[in-house]
Short mmCIF file of C-alpha atoms in Angstrom, two decimals:
data_model
loop_
_atom_site.label_atom_id
_atom_site.label_comp_id
_atom_site.label_asym_id
_atom_site.label_seq_id
_atom_site.Cartn_x
_atom_site.Cartn_y
_atom_site.Cartn_z
CA MET A 9 -0.50 -0.03 0.11
CA SER A 10 1.43 3.85 -0.71
CA ASN A 11 1.55 6.77 1.64
CA ILE A 12 -1.73 8.46 1.70
CA PRO A 13 -2.22 12.89 1.51
CA ASP A 14 -2.42 14.12 5.15
CA GLY A 15 -6.47 14.15 6.29
CA TRP A 16 -6.41 11.02 4.85
CA ILE A 17 -6.81 7.69 7.06
CA TYR A 18 -5.85 3.60 6.47
CA THR A 19 -9.70 1.74 7.95
CA LEU A 20 -10.28 -1.58 7.34
CA LEU A 21 -12.89 -2.77 4.76
CA SER A 22 -15.23 -4.46 7.53
CA GLU A 23 -15.63 -0.99 9.06
CA ILE A 24 -16.92 0.63 5.63
CA ALA A 25 -19.03 -1.55 3.88
CA LEU A 26 -20.79 -5.62 4.05
CA ILE A 27 -19.11 -8.61 2.95
CA GLN A 28 -21.30 -10.72 1.83
CA MET A 29 -19.36 -14.26 0.72
CA GLY A 30 -20.48 -16.09 -1.83
CA GLN A 31 -21.82 -20.03 -1.45
CA SER A 32 -22.56 -22.26 -5.16
CA PRO A 33 -25.91 -23.01 -5.23
CA ASN A 34 -27.25 -26.68 -5.51
CA SER A 35 -26.00 -27.80 -9.39
CA ARG A 36 -29.36 -28.78 -10.12
CA SER A 37 -31.30 -24.91 -9.95
CA TYR A 38 -29.50 -23.93 -12.41
CA ASN A 39 -31.35 -23.00 -15.87
CA ASP A 40 -30.25 -21.05 -18.76
CA LYS A 41 -33.69 -20.10 -19.12
CA GLY A 42 -33.98 -17.06 -17.28
CA GLU A 43 -35.52 -18.41 -14.45
CA GLY A 44 -34.75 -17.12 -10.89
CA LEU A 45 -31.86 -14.84 -10.12
CA PRO A 46 -28.68 -14.55 -12.83
CA PHE A 47 -26.32 -15.72 -11.40
CA PHE A 48 -21.95 -15.73 -11.32
CA GLN A 49 -20.04 -17.86 -10.47
CA GLY A 50 -16.56 -16.32 -11.21
CA LYS A 51 -14.55 -13.93 -13.06
CA ALA A 52 -15.56 -15.70 -16.30
CA ASP A 53 -18.82 -14.15 -15.95
CA PHE A 54 -17.30 -10.85 -15.86
CA GLY A 55 -17.80 -7.54 -18.24
CA LYS A 56 -16.04 -4.19 -18.47
CA LEU A 57 -18.49 -2.93 -16.06
CA PHE A 58 -20.86 -5.49 -15.44
CA PRO A 59 -21.36 -9.10 -15.63
CA THR A 60 -22.55 -11.20 -19.01
CA VAL A 61 -25.86 -13.14 -17.69
CA ARG A 62 -25.39 -17.22 -18.47
CA LYS A 63 -27.28 -19.02 -16.44
CA TRP A 64 -30.02 -18.14 -13.55
CA CYS A 65 -30.64 -19.76 -10.59
CA THR A 66 -34.01 -20.39 -9.27
CA GLU A 67 -32.29 -21.71 -5.52
CA PRO A 68 -30.11 -19.35 -4.87
CA GLU A 69 -27.87 -19.49 -1.21
CA ARG A 70 -26.31 -16.19 -1.13
CA VAL A 71 -26.87 -13.02 -2.92
CA ALA A 72 -25.30 -9.83 -4.19
CA GLU A 73 -27.68 -6.63 -4.70
CA GLU A 74 -28.00 -3.92 -7.67
CA GLY A 75 -24.67 -1.86 -7.09
CA ASP A 76 -23.20 -4.57 -4.87
CA ILE A 77 -19.33 -4.80 -5.49
CA LEU A 78 -18.65 -8.26 -6.53
CA LEU A 79 -15.07 -9.18 -6.43
CA SER A 80 -13.49 -12.83 -7.81
CA VAL A 81 -11.97 -14.09 -4.71
CA ARG A 82 -10.38 -17.40 -7.14
CA ALA A 83 -8.70 -18.15 -9.74
CA PRO A 84 -8.05 -15.48 -10.39
CA VAL A 85 -8.06 -12.65 -7.07
CA GLY A 86 -9.04 -9.33 -7.38
CA PRO A 87 -10.37 -8.32 -10.95
CA THR A 88 -14.30 -6.40 -9.92
CA ASN A 89 -17.77 -5.90 -11.53
CA LEU A 90 -20.67 -3.85 -10.08
CA ALA A 91 -24.21 -5.70 -9.96
CA ALA A 92 -26.10 -4.74 -12.79
CA GLU A 93 -29.74 -6.21 -10.48
CA LYS A 94 -30.00 -8.39 -8.08
CA CYS A 95 -28.37 -11.93 -8.32
CA CYS A 96 -27.08 -14.66 -7.33
CA ILE A 97 -22.96 -14.96 -6.47
CA GLY A 98 -21.40 -18.49 -6.00
CA ARG A 99 -18.38 -19.25 -4.02
CA GLY A 100 -15.46 -17.51 -6.78
CA LEU A 101 -17.01 -14.02 -5.90
CA ALA A 102 -17.89 -11.79 -2.80
CA ALA A 103 -20.44 -8.88 -2.86
CA ILE A 104 -19.56 -5.74 -1.10
CA GLN A 105 -21.59 -2.85 -0.23
CA ALA A 106 -20.29 0.43 1.03
CA ILE A 107 -22.53 1.74 4.15
CA PRO A 108 -23.37 4.94 3.14
CA PRO A 109 -22.38 7.42 3.11
CA PHE A 110 -19.66 6.39 1.26
CA HIS A 111 -19.55 6.53 -1.88
CA GLN A 112 -19.89 3.37 -3.47
CA LYS A 113 -18.03 4.18 -6.85
CA TYR A 114 -15.03 5.24 -5.42
CA LEU A 115 -14.31 1.68 -3.45
CA LEU A 116 -14.79 0.19 -6.52
CA HIS A 117 -11.89 2.08 -8.34
CA TYR A 118 -10.11 1.82 -4.80
CA PHE A 119 -10.27 -2.14 -5.51
CA ARG A 120 -9.45 -1.39 -9.02
CA HIS A 121 -6.70 0.04 -7.44
CA ILE A 122 -5.17 -2.54 -5.94
CA GLU A 123 -6.30 -5.60 -7.93
CA PRO A 124 -1.87 -6.46 -8.54
CA TRP A 125 -1.34 -6.12 -5.50
CA LEU A 126 -4.70 -8.36 -4.11
CA SER A 127 -3.98 -10.86 -7.26
CA GLN A 128 -0.79 -11.63 -5.46
CA GLN A 129 -3.11 -12.91 -1.96
CA GLY A 130 -4.60 -15.84 -2.87
CA THR A 131 -2.96 -19.31 -1.20
CA GLY A 132 -3.68 -22.79 -2.97
CA THR A 133 -1.32 -24.44 -5.01
CA THR A 134 -4.94 -25.88 -6.92
CA PHE A 135 -6.64 -22.69 -7.23
CA ALA A 136 -5.22 -19.71 -6.22
CA GLY A 137 -8.32 -18.22 -3.15
CA ILE A 138 -8.81 -15.74 -0.18
CA GLY A 139 -11.27 -16.11 2.19
CA SER A 140 -13.53 -13.14 4.31
CA LYS A 141 -10.78 -12.87 7.34
CA ILE A 142 -8.84 -11.18 4.90
CA ILE A 143 -10.98 -9.50 2.67
CA GLN A 144 -12.00 -7.75 6.06
CA ASN A 145 -8.82 -7.07 6.91
CA LEU A 146 -7.99 -5.15 3.67
CA GLU A 147 -6.83 -2.17 4.83
CA ILE A 148 -9.21 1.02 2.86
CA SER A 149 -7.42 4.50 2.08
CA VAL A 150 -10.10 6.96 3.09
CA ALA A 151 -10.61 10.44 1.51
CA PRO A 152 -13.00 13.12 3.04
CA LEU A 153 -16.39 12.40 1.25
CA SER A 154 -16.84 15.64 -1.42
CA GLU A 155 -12.44 14.39 -2.46
CA GLN A 156 -14.51 10.85 -2.82
CA LYS A 157 -17.00 12.14 -4.60
CA GLY A 158 -14.77 13.77 -6.61
CA ILE A 159 -12.46 10.60 -7.47
CA ALA A 160 -14.47 8.74 -8.33
CA ASP A 161 -16.62 11.32 -10.81
CA GLN A 162 -12.09 12.16 -12.09
CA LEU A 163 -11.34 8.41 -12.94
CA ASP A 164 -15.11 7.91 -14.38
CA SER A 165 -14.14 10.57 -17.16
CA LEU A 166 -10.79 9.79 -16.87
CA LEU A 167 -10.88 6.00 -17.01
CA ALA A 168 -14.39 6.70 -19.69
CA ARG A 169 -11.53 8.23 -22.52
CA VAL A 170 -9.53 5.28 -22.02
CA ASP A 171 -11.14 2.99 -22.80
CA ALA A 172 -13.07 4.77 -26.09
CA CYS A 173 -8.71 5.16 -26.46
CA ARG A 174 -8.53 1.26 -26.15
CA ASP A 175 -11.45 0.10 -28.11
CA ARG A 176 -9.95 2.57 -31.30
CA LEU A 177 -6.21 1.27 -31.02
CA GLU A 178 -7.47 -2.90 -31.20
CA GLN A 179 -9.73 -2.43 -34.33
CA ILE A 180 -6.35 -1.24 -35.72
CA PRO A 181 -4.72 -5.28 -36.04
CA ARG A 182 -8.04 -6.24 -38.03
CA ILE A 183 -7.30 -3.54 -39.74
CA LEU A 184 -4.39 -5.03 -41.55
CA GLU A 185 -4.85 -7.87 -41.39
CA GLY A 186 -7.62 -6.91 -43.65
CA PHE A 187 -5.02 -5.25 -45.95
CA ARG A 188 -2.63 -7.86 -45.44
CA GLN A 189 -4.83 -10.27 -46.88
CA ALA A 190 -6.24 -7.65 -50.15
CA VAL A 191 -2.10 -7.02 -50.64
CA LEU A 192 -2.31 -11.16 -50.98
CA ALA A 193 -5.45 -11.93 -53.30
CA ALA A 194 -3.82 -9.20 -55.46
CA ALA A 195 -0.58 -10.20 -56.13
CA ILE A 196 -1.90 -13.17 -57.18
CA SER A 197 -4.90 -12.38 -58.76
CA GLY A 198 -2.63 -9.29 -61.14
CA LYS A 199 -4.30 -6.68 -60.04
CA LEU A 200 -1.14 -5.86 -58.27
CA THR A 201 0.99 -5.13 -61.24
CA GLN A 202 -2.13 -3.92 -63.81
CA ASP A 203 -0.31 -0.80 -64.19
CA TRP A 204 2.93 -2.31 -65.00
CA ARG A 205 1.69 -4.73 -67.22
CA GLU A 206 0.36 -1.72 -69.02
CA ILE A 207 3.48 0.01 -69.21
CA SER A 208 5.21 -4.20 -70.18
CA ALA A 209 3.25 -5.09 -73.26
CA SER A 210 0.33 -4.62 -75.91
CA ILE A 211 -3.31 -3.52 -74.78
CA GLU A 212 -4.34 -6.98 -76.77
CA GLU A 213 -1.93 -9.15 -74.47
CA LEU A 214 -3.55 -7.27 -71.21
CA GLU A 215 -6.89 -8.83 -72.14
CA PRO A 216 -7.97 -12.00 -69.08
CA ASN A 217 -7.64 -15.56 -70.27
CA SER A 218 -10.89 -17.44 -69.43
CA ASN A 219 -9.36 -18.60 -66.12
CA ASP A 220 -9.88 -14.76 -64.69
CA LEU A 221 -5.81 -14.65 -64.61
CA PRO A 222 -3.88 -12.22 -66.61
CA SER A 223 -3.39 -13.49 -70.18
CA SER A 224 0.11 -13.33 -70.39
CA TRP A 225 -0.38 -15.99 -67.09
CA GLU A 226 -1.54 -19.51 -66.59
CA TRP A 227 -2.67 -22.34 -63.69
CA LYS A 228 -0.25 -25.13 -62.86
CA LEU A 229 -0.14 -27.45 -60.48
CA MET A 230 1.76 -26.99 -57.54
CA ARG A 231 4.27 -29.88 -58.67
CA GLU A 232 4.73 -28.64 -61.83
CA VAL A 233 6.57 -25.46 -59.93
CA GLY A 234 8.31 -27.71 -57.73
CA LYS A 235 9.51 -30.33 -55.46
CA ILE A 236 6.99 -31.41 -52.46
CA GLN A 237 8.60 -33.63 -49.85
CA LEU A 238 7.28 -34.54 -46.38
CA GLY A 239 9.38 -34.43 -43.84
CA ARG A 240 10.56 -37.54 -42.43
CA GLN A 241 8.75 -39.71 -39.27
CA ARG A 242 9.84 -38.91 -35.94
CA ALA A 243 10.05 -42.16 -34.62
CA PRO A 244 11.26 -43.64 -30.81
CA LYS A 245 14.70 -45.15 -32.87
CA TYR A 246 15.97 -42.14 -33.94
CA HIS A 247 15.76 -40.33 -30.65
CA SER A 248 19.26 -41.28 -29.66
CA GLY A 249 22.00 -41.92 -32.29
CA GLN A 250 26.13 -41.00 -33.47
CA HIS A 251 24.18 -37.84 -35.76
CA MET A 252 21.87 -35.82 -34.08
CA ARG A 253 20.95 -32.94 -35.36
CA PRO A 254 17.87 -30.13 -35.18
CA TYR A 255 14.75 -30.39 -37.17
CA LEU A 256 12.07 -28.82 -37.20
CA ARG A 257 8.33 -29.38 -36.56
CA VAL A 258 5.03 -27.58 -36.78
CA GLN A 259 5.52 -25.85 -33.46
CA ASN A 260 8.44 -24.00 -35.39
CA ILE A 261 6.57 -22.64 -37.88
CA PHE A 262 4.40 -19.35 -38.15
CA GLU A 263 3.95 -17.86 -41.62
CA ASP A 264 6.62 -15.79 -42.70
CA ARG A 265 8.09 -16.74 -39.50
CA ILE A 266 10.58 -19.49 -37.91
CA ASP A 267 9.69 -19.46 -34.15
CA LEU A 268 13.48 -21.39 -32.98
CA SER A 269 12.12 -20.85 -29.24
CA ASP A 270 11.65 -24.70 -28.63
CA VAL A 271 13.76 -26.93 -31.45
CA MET A 272 14.68 -30.83 -30.46
CA GLU A 273 17.02 -32.66 -32.01
CA MET A 274 17.15 -36.68 -33.94
CA ASP A 275 19.10 -39.43 -35.43
CA PHE A 276 19.92 -38.49 -39.30
CA PRO A 277 22.29 -41.08 -40.90
CA PRO A 278 24.17 -39.67 -43.78
CA GLU A 279 21.84 -40.81 -45.70
CA ASP A 280 19.01 -39.58 -44.48
CA PHE A 281 20.38 -36.12 -43.39
CA GLU A 282 21.43 -36.12 -47.49
CA LYS A 283 17.15 -36.58 -48.10
CA TYR A 284 16.27 -34.69 -45.19
CA GLN A 285 18.50 -31.27 -44.97
CA LEU A 286 17.13 -27.56 -45.79
CA VAL A 287 18.08 -25.46 -47.49
CA TYR A 288 18.22 -21.29 -47.49
CA GLY A 289 14.98 -20.87 -49.61
CA ASP A 290 13.17 -23.61 -48.78
CA ILE A 291 9.63 -23.14 -48.14
CA LEU A 292 8.12 -24.81 -45.00
CA LEU A 293 4.14 -25.50 -44.37
CA ASN A 294 2.38 -26.75 -41.51
CA GLU A 295 1.22 -30.48 -43.37
CA GLY A 296 -1.14 -31.10 -39.55
CA GLN A 297 -2.68 -27.71 -37.72
CA SER A 298 -6.46 -25.75 -36.91
CA PRO A 299 -8.41 -25.35 -39.82
CA GLU A 300 -8.19 -21.94 -40.26
CA PHE A 301 -3.49 -22.30 -39.40
CA LEU A 302 -3.72 -25.06 -42.76
CA GLY A 303 -0.27 -24.72 -44.75
CA ARG A 304 0.87 -22.21 -42.72
CA PRO A 305 4.32 -21.23 -44.53
CA ALA A 306 8.03 -20.04 -43.55
CA MET A 307 10.58 -19.47 -45.55
CA TYR A 308 13.95 -21.21 -44.58
CA ARG A 309 16.93 -18.73 -44.46
CA ASP A 310 19.89 -20.42 -42.60
CA GLU A 311 18.43 -19.73 -38.94
CA LEU A 312 20.03 -23.13 -37.95
CA PRO A 313 22.19 -24.36 -39.71
CA GLY A 314 22.26 -27.72 -40.18
CA ALA A 315 18.44 -28.52 -39.65
CA CYS A 316 15.92 -31.20 -40.80
CA PHE A 317 12.43 -31.71 -40.52
CA THR A 318 9.59 -34.29 -39.49
CA ASN A 319 6.29 -34.91 -40.70
CA THR A 320 4.74 -32.27 -40.24
CA LEU A 321 6.00 -29.94 -42.24
CA ILE A 322 5.80 -29.54 -45.97
CA ARG A 323 8.94 -28.93 -48.20
CA PHE A 324 8.50 -26.68 -51.02
CA ARG A 325 11.62 -26.10 -53.56
CA ALA A 326 10.85 -24.13 -56.30
CA PHE A 327 11.64 -24.59 -59.41
CA ASP A 328 13.88 -21.98 -61.71
CA THR A 329 10.77 -20.58 -63.03
CA VAL A 330 9.19 -19.57 -59.62
CA ASN A 331 10.62 -17.10 -57.55
CA ARG A 332 10.50 -18.79 -53.94
CA ASP A 333 9.28 -15.13 -52.76
CA PHE A 334 6.57 -15.52 -55.07
CA ALA A 335 5.07 -18.83 -54.25
CA LEU A 336 5.36 -17.75 -50.24
CA LEU A 337 2.77 -15.01 -50.80
CA VAL A 338 0.62 -17.41 -52.75
CA PHE A 339 0.63 -20.11 -49.98
CA ARG A 340 0.16 -17.32 -47.31
CA HIS A 341 -3.36 -15.80 -49.03
CA TYR A 342 -4.03 -20.31 -50.13
CA MET A 343 -3.77 -20.41 -46.25
CA HIS A 344 -6.20 -17.27 -45.63
CA CYS A 345 -8.56 -17.51 -47.94
CA GLY A 346 -9.34 -20.80 -46.83
CA ARG A 347 -7.44 -23.01 -49.89
CA PHE A 348 -5.54 -25.10 -48.02
CA SER A 349 -8.32 -26.19 -45.47
CA ARG A 350 -10.63 -26.82 -48.49
CA GLU A 351 -8.43 -29.05 -49.86
CA GLY A 352 -7.24 -30.49 -46.07
CA LYS A 353 -8.92 -33.77 -44.32
CA ILE A 354 -10.33 -33.28 -40.72
CA THR A 355 -10.25 -35.53 -38.14
CA THR A 356 -10.81 -34.37 -34.94
CA ASN A 357 -10.94 -30.69 -35.17
CA ILE A 358 -7.29 -31.32 -36.69
CA ALA A 359 -6.50 -30.70 -40.02
CA HIS A 360 -4.31 -33.10 -42.60
CA LEU A 361 -3.45 -30.67 -45.77
CA SER A 362 -0.79 -34.52 -47.04
CA ALA A 363 2.09 -33.41 -49.40
CA GLY A 364 -0.04 -35.66 -52.40
CA ARG A 365 -3.35 -33.70 -51.91
CA PHE A 366 -0.61 -30.26 -51.71
CA SER A 367 0.62 -31.28 -54.86
CA ASN A 368 -2.36 -31.41 -57.03
CA ILE A 369 -3.00 -28.22 -56.24
CA GLU A 370 -3.06 -24.85 -58.70
CA PHE A 371 -0.61 -22.34 -58.94
CA PRO A 372 -1.13 -19.16 -60.99
CA LEU A 373 2.12 -18.45 -62.53
CA PRO A 374 3.36 -15.08 -64.04
CA PRO A 375 6.49 -14.25 -66.00
CA LEU A 376 9.71 -14.66 -64.37
CA ASP A 377 10.42 -11.23 -63.85
CA GLU A 378 6.63 -10.19 -62.97
CA GLN A 379 7.05 -12.43 -60.55
CA GLN A 380 9.91 -10.60 -58.75
CA GLU A 381 8.24 -7.33 -59.41
CA ILE A 382 5.22 -9.02 -57.54
CA VAL A 383 7.56 -9.58 -54.96
CA ARG A 384 8.87 -6.41 -55.09
CA ARG A 385 5.93 -4.45 -54.47
CA ALA A 386 4.13 -6.61 -52.13
CA SER A 387 7.01 -6.40 -50.28
CA THR A 388 6.61 -3.05 -49.95
CA LEU A 389 2.75 -2.86 -49.08
CA LEU A 390 3.63 -5.70 -46.03
CA THR A 391 6.61 -4.09 -44.65
CA TYR A 392 4.32 -0.90 -44.10
CA ALA A 393 2.13 -2.85 -42.94
CA ASP A 394 4.12 -4.89 -40.02
CA ARG A 395 5.53 -0.78 -39.22
CA ILE A 396 2.34 0.21 -38.22
CA GLU A 397 1.83 -1.97 -37.08
CA ALA A 398 4.99 -1.45 -34.43
CA ARG A 399 3.71 1.95 -34.19
CA TYR A 400 0.51 0.25 -32.63
CA GLN A 401 1.86 -2.08 -30.57
CA ASN A 402 2.98 0.63 -28.77
CA ALA A 403 0.74 3.48 -28.78
CA LEU A 404 -1.52 -0.30 -27.18
CA THR A 405 1.39 -0.29 -24.70
CA ARG A 406 1.35 3.33 -23.92
CA VAL A 407 -2.96 3.08 -23.45
CA GLU A 408 -2.96 0.37 -20.55
CA GLN A 409 0.09 2.06 -18.38
CA LEU A 410 -2.61 4.90 -18.14
CA THR A 411 -5.14 3.37 -16.05
CA PRO A 412 -2.76 2.21 -13.25
CA THR A 413 -1.19 5.48 -13.33
CA LEU A 414 -4.91 7.38 -13.36
CA LEU A 415 -5.70 5.01 -10.34
CA SER A 416 -2.32 5.85 -8.89
CA LYS A 417 -2.32 9.54 -8.80
CA ALA A 418 -6.48 9.54 -7.22
CA PHE A 419 -5.33 7.76 -4.01
CA ARG A 420 -2.43 9.63 -3.63
CA GLY A 421 -4.18 12.62 -3.96
CA GLU A 422 -3.54 14.17 -6.25
CA LEU A 423 -6.07 14.04 -8.88
CA VAL A 424 -8.22 16.58 -7.09
CA PRO A 425 -7.51 19.48 -5.12
CA GLN A 426 -7.96 18.48 -1.91
CA ALA A 427 -10.22 21.12 0.20
CA PRO A 428 -8.96 22.30 4.07
CA ASN A 429 -13.28 22.74 5.06
CA ASP A 430 -14.23 19.14 4.14
CA GLU A 431 -15.54 17.16 6.73
CA PRO A 432 -13.13 15.43 8.69
CA VAL A 433 -12.27 11.72 7.89
CA SER A 434 -12.48 10.28 11.13
CA VAL A 435 -15.92 12.54 11.73
CA LEU A 436 -17.25 10.72 8.40
CA LEU A 437 -16.44 7.34 9.97
CA GLU A 438 -18.57 8.30 12.59
CA ARG A 439 -21.04 8.89 11.29
CA ILE A 440 -20.36 5.03 9.26
CA ARG A 441 -20.48 3.72 12.05
CA ALA A 442 -24.04 5.14 13.78
CA GLU A 443 -25.29 4.10 10.00
CA ARG A 444 -24.36 0.62 10.89
CA ALA A 445 -25.28 0.53 14.83
CA ALA A 446 -28.52 1.80 13.49
CA GLN A 447 -29.87 -1.31 12.26
CA PRO A 448 -28.11 -4.04 13.81
CA ASN A 449 -30.62 -6.44 12.99
CA LYS A 450 -29.98 -5.89 9.06
CA PRO A 451 -31.09 -9.86 8.20
CA LYS A 452 -27.81 -11.36 6.35
CA ARG A 453 -28.76 -11.84 2.38
CA VAL A 454 -27.80 -15.58 2.82
CA VAL A 455 -31.62 -17.73 1.46
CA ASN A 456 -31.37 -20.92 4.04
CA ARG A 457 -30.72 -24.18 2.43
CA ARG A 458 -33.60 -26.99 2.03
CA LYS A 459 -33.24 -29.03 4.81
CA SER A 460 -31.79 -32.26 4.24
CA ASN A 461 -32.18 -36.24 5.59
CA MET A 462 -29.27 -37.11 4.18
CA THR A 463 -26.13 -36.67 5.48
CA LYS A 464 -23.93 -33.54 5.52
CA ILE A 465 -20.84 -33.44 3.35
CA SER A 466 -17.60 -33.17 5.11
CA SER A 467 -13.68 -33.63 4.26
CA GLN A 468 -13.66 -37.17 6.11
CA SER A 469 -17.12 -39.18 4.45
CA LEU A 470 -15.81 -38.19 1.15
CA LYS A 471 -12.28 -39.24 1.28
CA LYS A 472 -13.56 -42.37 2.87
CA LEU A 473 -16.00 -42.63 0.05
CA ILE A 474 -13.50 -41.60 -2.72
CA HIS A 475 -11.46 -45.50 -0.97
CA GLN A 476 -15.08 -47.06 -1.71
CA LEU A 477 -14.51 -46.43 -5.35
CA PRO A 478 -13.34 -49.20 -7.60
CA ASN A 479 -9.26 -48.71 -7.80
CA ASN A 480 -9.74 -45.28 -6.99
CA ILE A 481 -9.52 -43.77 -10.53
CA PHE A 482 -12.98 -41.61 -11.15
CA SER A 483 -13.53 -38.77 -12.47
CA PHE A 484 -15.35 -35.70 -10.88
CA ASP A 485 -19.22 -36.30 -12.19
CA GLU A 486 -18.69 -39.68 -11.90
CA LEU A 487 -17.77 -39.25 -7.66
CA TYR A 488 -20.89 -36.46 -7.60
CA SER A 489 -23.43 -39.36 -8.73
CA ALA A 490 -21.68 -41.30 -6.07
CA ILE A 491 -22.16 -39.09 -3.07
CA ASN A 492 -25.95 -38.37 -4.20
CA GLU A 493 -26.92 -41.55 -2.91
CA LYS A 494 -25.57 -41.21 0.70
CA MET A 495 -24.66 -37.65 1.21
CA SER A 496 -26.07 -34.67 0.55
CA GLY A 497 -23.53 -32.24 -1.35
CA ASP A 498 -23.90 -29.36 -4.12
CA TYR A 499 -21.28 -29.60 -7.71
CA ASP A 500 -18.94 -26.89 -6.42
CA SER A 501 -18.30 -27.44 -1.96
CA ILE A 502 -17.81 -31.26 -3.16
CA LYS A 503 -15.10 -29.65 -5.62
CA ASP A 504 -13.83 -27.55 -2.46
CA ILE A 505 -13.53 -29.99 0.10
CA LEU A 506 -11.60 -32.21 -2.61
CA PHE A 507 -9.31 -29.23 -3.97
CA ALA A 508 -8.83 -28.38 -0.12
CA LEU A 509 -7.49 -32.38 0.33
CA LEU A 510 -5.09 -32.21 -2.43
CA ASP A 511 -3.33 -29.57 -0.87
CA GLU A 512 -2.63 -31.76 1.88
CA SER A 513 1.10 -31.41 3.05
CA GLU A 514 0.91 -35.86 2.30
CA PRO A 515 -2.55 -35.91 0.72
CA SER A 516 -3.92 -39.54 0.36
CA ILE A 517 -6.09 -39.01 -2.94
CA ILE A 518 -5.81 -39.01 -6.31
CA GLN A 519 -6.41 -35.50 -8.60
CA ILE A 520 -8.80 -36.03 -10.42
CA PHE A 521 -10.62 -32.91 -12.47
CA ASP A 522 -14.42 -31.96 -13.68
CA SER A 523 -15.09 -34.01 -17.46
CA GLU A 524 -16.13 -30.23 -18.07
CA THR A 525 -12.57 -29.68 -17.95
CA LYS A 526 -11.86 -32.50 -20.31
CA ALA A 527 -8.99 -33.28 -18.15
CA MET A 528 -10.25 -36.32 -16.67
CA ARG A 529 -6.88 -37.93 -15.40
CA PHE A 530 -5.53 -38.42 -12.02
CA MET A 531 -2.47 -36.87 -11.41
CA ARG A 532 -1.48 -38.83 -8.04
CA ARG A 533 -1.49 -41.73 -6.43
CA TYR A 534 -2.07 -43.01 -2.49
CA GLN A 535 0.63 -42.32 -0.60
#
């Protein structure tokens, strides 16, 4: 925490606000039909200021009122939103309501000011979180009431302008992506060099041919313009040997860029090394990838001398009639326009191109001198786009620094002038205490659980039940089903107890996961 201006006072959050910890209701009361109260589980539901309603709950355990600060208290800790209406809150949230006359929006901005610090306070090896004691004992810097309002109003105005600037900046990548795709499309269609051909040829020669290419161009197949080869399989027998060499794989190939941050090695005997060695100008394309990135190409420019490549990549080595940089432009366009993905075969969300299918894809071939002119023009335009993107990144970095800077200035007392005649903070705190004391019997915002004859879930009962399950290997849904046959416990509270057991210094249970996460693998066995 930072120093505060003269006249300000630090006090505990529990002294100036009502705090309500969330509690997840029975999962059987969830619905997506709009029945009951909006239900928010955690940070995943947050928007810029208000959360997005995705689920409703007919049997809420804990509720937040309209205007309450919703604080994420686990995975991650610290982000905030405001409740737009009365709502049900799960275990991942706490609801905080300033006691009048304390200014609620001032408190919201203060939480956003301390969010980086608060995010470091979470504990737990599975899910970092903070409990009610930490929240109650948070130190809040309290400004005089009129200054609170001034700070809140100023921050609302200034941060809205920061958000507007960020929103405009965030449109630039989309604009640049459209520009790059337009350049690539113009490059391989002949539009980029139309004026060049007008100077170089007669009007009769400029008429397009029947395939929508300039008359001096022709369609070829990939196998007719370059040598095509799939890399070597990475079999276990090659994991060690006397001729270990680096190799490139799909993880190393990005659009027009080779990433060498994670390069592996395997054994390439001399005959294999000669067959799979990369040379300057080879173009590598991803053979297997998510459909939108299938065929993502990059040119090898001796970034890693002596490197080879595996069968996750297709190598294209241009013949003499093809400028390799022009070929790279064609491949980049084909990736973006979906030509490669249309040719690929999709299995389990991964598309495969195969060297055979790639070989039979059409290739637009201009005369060699026009290829060179296309490369020159396209490179100039794409380099210009790269410079704009670099300036965008610098501008975005500066904009992202504005919010923490403004919040820091606000809570150092530098954003609005201090008024010497303001009511002292000590008097304000006394008024808040009086307001709290005037409502000693104000009910907690808790909805009672329905009574049940079933045994209540506990750490010991959960551990005992786990030991009874066959082979001690199961999904979370299977565990939940077994529990509800013998005892009561909602979906989220069972997970909380389970993860608490896993956090023990000597955990005695297998770590399992929810089937929703698609990671139903155990990671620890009984010790």
